[in-house]
């Protein structure tokens, strides 16, 4: 039963980490980090992401423009770019490392200590990738809330609101966190299967043959 729980935890951890990594990559490039609806022109909506701003018009459709300068961006967008790239890289590395540590993978099946360390390392990498995804998303959301309720701005000034990419990023971060925790728990909280059972049977047979040969000589 413990082996079943261990296998389920490993598969659930790797799948959640994979889902979180895919969503974090999607969050990085989605332009809907912020939305702006103009009361004067309800047929025109603006969106802002880490890399570009877009305007959506019913007659024209999507029109996007990349940011001209990295240094001209607000601090939260500059650091969010770095952290999202870090999350994408750590998430991919965590998937690769933890994949090599799965029990169902035959490569290195006899080295349980190595596979355990790989699972733990993969879990830590996925967990770190989740933190790296949650920080920029939460920071941009915090700045958006502050600007929305800024009383120094006139009421006629349009206010940015949460975009869909923020919710995707939150889901990605929590998926990576949960996946990393499951991988680490599967490595530390449950016993590894006895991969040497086959070799124990062979060794027993070898000793039996050896004893029979000694008996024959006697």
XYZ file of C-alpha atoms in Angstrom:
218
model
C 0.000 0.000 0.000
C 2.865 2.374 0.817
C 4.336 1.687 -2.620
C 0.996 2.608 -4.250
C 0.848 5.904 -2.331
C 4.445 6.630 -3.286
C 3.774 6.008 -6.984
C 0.573 8.088 -6.949
C 2.356 10.941 -5.155
C 5.172 10.878 -7.697
C 2.827 10.904 -10.693
C 0.611 13.605 -9.174
C 3.660 15.705 -8.320
C 5.184 15.444 -11.788
C 1.834 16.185 -13.488
C 1.148 19.216 -11.290
C 4.679 20.478 -11.888
C 4.243 20.018 -15.640
C 0.898 21.858 -15.573
C 2.378 24.679 -13.508
C 5.375 25.004 -15.808
C 3.213 25.196 -18.945
C 0.949 27.802 -17.339
C 3.929 29.839 -16.089
C 5.351 29.935 -19.633
C 1.933 31.020 -20.889
C 1.687 33.693 -18.195
C 5.067 35.091 -19.176
C 3.939 35.949 -22.699
C 0.241 36.709 -22.246
C -0.488 40.429 -22.760
C -3.453 40.436 -20.347
C -1.652 41.244 -17.092
C -3.713 44.447 -16.837
C -6.974 45.487 -18.457
C -8.233 49.003 -19.090
C -11.804 49.772 -20.122
C -12.499 53.291 -21.380
C -15.877 54.688 -20.362
C -15.759 57.185 -23.224
C -15.280 54.460 -25.797
C -16.700 51.120 -24.690
C -15.758 49.525 -28.016
C -12.049 49.921 -27.231
C -10.186 47.963 -24.534
C -6.510 48.097 -23.584
C -4.355 45.341 -22.162
C -0.794 45.368 -20.850
C 1.644 42.512 -20.358
C 5.335 42.148 -19.632
C 6.320 42.572 -23.260
C 3.677 44.631 -25.041
C 0.494 46.625 -24.860
C -2.526 45.827 -26.986
C -5.686 47.631 -27.968
C -8.796 45.637 -28.846
C -11.351 47.224 -31.149
C -14.479 45.514 -32.403
C -13.948 46.624 -35.997
C -10.162 46.351 -36.228
C -9.407 43.527 -33.779
C -6.129 43.144 -31.879
C -3.306 45.638 -32.366
C -0.204 45.130 -30.198
C 2.992 47.115 -29.786
C 6.135 45.908 -28.030
C 7.730 48.030 -25.345
C 10.553 50.133 -26.773
C 12.889 50.118 -23.789
C 13.424 47.718 -20.909
C 14.802 50.424 -18.627
C 11.792 52.668 -19.253
C 9.413 50.083 -17.786
C 8.116 50.339 -14.212
C 10.146 48.421 -11.638
C 7.484 45.762 -11.128
C 7.450 44.896 -14.842
C 11.242 44.811 -15.154
C 11.702 42.486 -12.193
C 8.668 40.431 -13.215
C 10.339 39.635 -16.519
C 13.430 38.312 -14.750
C 11.440 36.306 -12.200
C 9.150 34.770 -14.811
C 12.139 33.661 -16.886
C 13.643 32.242 -13.692
C 10.404 30.403 -12.968
C 10.287 28.940 -16.481
C 13.898 27.766 -16.296
C 13.673 26.308 -12.801
C 10.376 24.613 -13.622
C 11.853 22.909 -16.687
C 14.955 21.847 -14.767
C 12.789 20.523 -11.930
C 10.760 18.421 -14.370
C 13.916 17.014 -15.923
C 15.585 16.158 -12.617
C 12.494 14.731 -10.910
C 11.657 12.726 -14.031
C 14.972 10.899 -13.711
C 14.129 10.086 -10.091
C 10.752 8.431 -10.727
C 10.435 4.806 -9.669
C 8.757 3.897 -12.948
C 11.879 4.938 -14.853
C 14.185 1.964 -15.239
C 17.358 3.995 -15.695
C 19.382 3.778 -12.498
C 16.723 1.627 -10.871
C 19.243 -0.019 -8.549
C 20.554 3.273 -7.138
C 17.684 4.238 -4.854
C 19.711 6.808 -2.945
C 20.480 8.671 -6.167
C 16.835 8.552 -7.295
C 15.715 9.811 -3.895
C 18.090 12.781 -4.118
C 16.900 13.516 -7.650
C 13.270 13.537 -6.504
C 14.065 15.855 -3.614
C 16.081 18.187 -5.846
C 13.332 18.194 -8.482
C 10.745 18.990 -5.815
C 12.825 21.871 -4.457
C 13.330 23.258 -7.973
C 9.588 23.080 -8.710
C 8.808 24.683 -5.357
C 11.270 27.504 -6.082
C 9.790 27.951 -9.559
C 6.359 28.332 -7.965
C 7.624 31.074 -5.648
C 9.324 32.803 -8.593
C 5.980 32.798 -10.457
C 3.835 33.945 -7.523
C 6.027 36.915 -6.573
C 5.755 38.926 -9.841
C 2.065 38.153 -10.308
C 1.240 39.207 -6.749
C 3.465 42.290 -7.012
C 1.778 43.516 -10.193
C -1.623 42.835 -8.611
C -0.618 44.813 -5.503
C 0.549 47.795 -7.569
C -2.658 47.637 -9.631
C -4.795 47.776 -6.485
C -2.781 50.705 -5.114
C -3.138 52.659 -8.347
C -6.831 51.826 -8.622
C -7.596 53.293 -5.188
C -5.161 56.198 -5.460
C -7.127 59.210 -4.254
C -4.616 61.673 -5.713
C -5.698 60.786 -9.244
C -8.785 62.470 -10.695
C -11.827 60.259 -11.022
C -11.942 60.826 -14.778
C -8.570 59.081 -15.197
C -9.052 55.443 -16.342
C -7.806 52.779 -13.922
C -6.079 49.519 -14.750
C -7.676 46.330 -13.413
C -6.638 42.678 -13.055
C -6.088 40.795 -16.288
C -6.596 37.101 -16.963
C -2.837 36.452 -16.965
C -2.633 37.212 -13.234
C -5.100 34.437 -12.409
C -3.277 32.032 -14.727
C -0.017 32.956 -13.001
C -1.476 32.340 -9.534
C -2.737 28.938 -10.599
C 0.651 28.141 -12.161
C 2.530 29.117 -9.012
C 0.340 27.062 -6.681
C 0.518 24.069 -9.046
C 4.314 24.220 -8.994
C 4.324 24.562 -5.209
C 2.003 21.604 -4.689
C 3.826 19.497 -7.261
C 7.175 20.206 -5.625
C 5.815 19.344 -2.174
C 4.378 16.042 -3.432
C 7.662 15.083 -5.078
C 9.642 15.827 -1.933
C 7.107 13.989 0.239
C 7.222 10.972 -2.058
C 11.000 10.873 -1.662
C 11.230 11.533 2.105
C 7.912 10.426 3.559
C 7.615 6.961 2.014
C 9.964 4.046 1.669
C 11.500 3.290 -1.667
C 10.649 -0.045 -3.293
C 13.218 -2.728 -2.842
C 14.772 -2.609 -6.257
C 17.325 -5.187 -5.186
C 14.683 -7.899 -4.719
C 15.550 -9.431 -8.067
C 19.206 -9.482 -7.176
C 18.409 -10.986 -3.774
C 16.661 -13.880 -5.494
C 19.608 -14.363 -7.820
C 22.017 -14.163 -4.902
C 19.973 -16.727 -2.956
C 20.067 -19.046 -5.920
C 23.803 -18.555 -6.186
C 24.306 -19.445 -2.505
C 22.088 -22.499 -2.922
C 24.174 -23.735 -5.846
C 27.328 -23.048 -3.866
C 26.053 -25.070 -0.896
C 25.043 -27.946 -3.155
C 28.517 -27.966 -4.694
C 30.140 -28.077 -1.193
C 27.834 -30.922 -0.173
C 28.774 -32.858 -3.296
C 32.479 -32.418 -2.578
C 32.001 -33.593 1.007
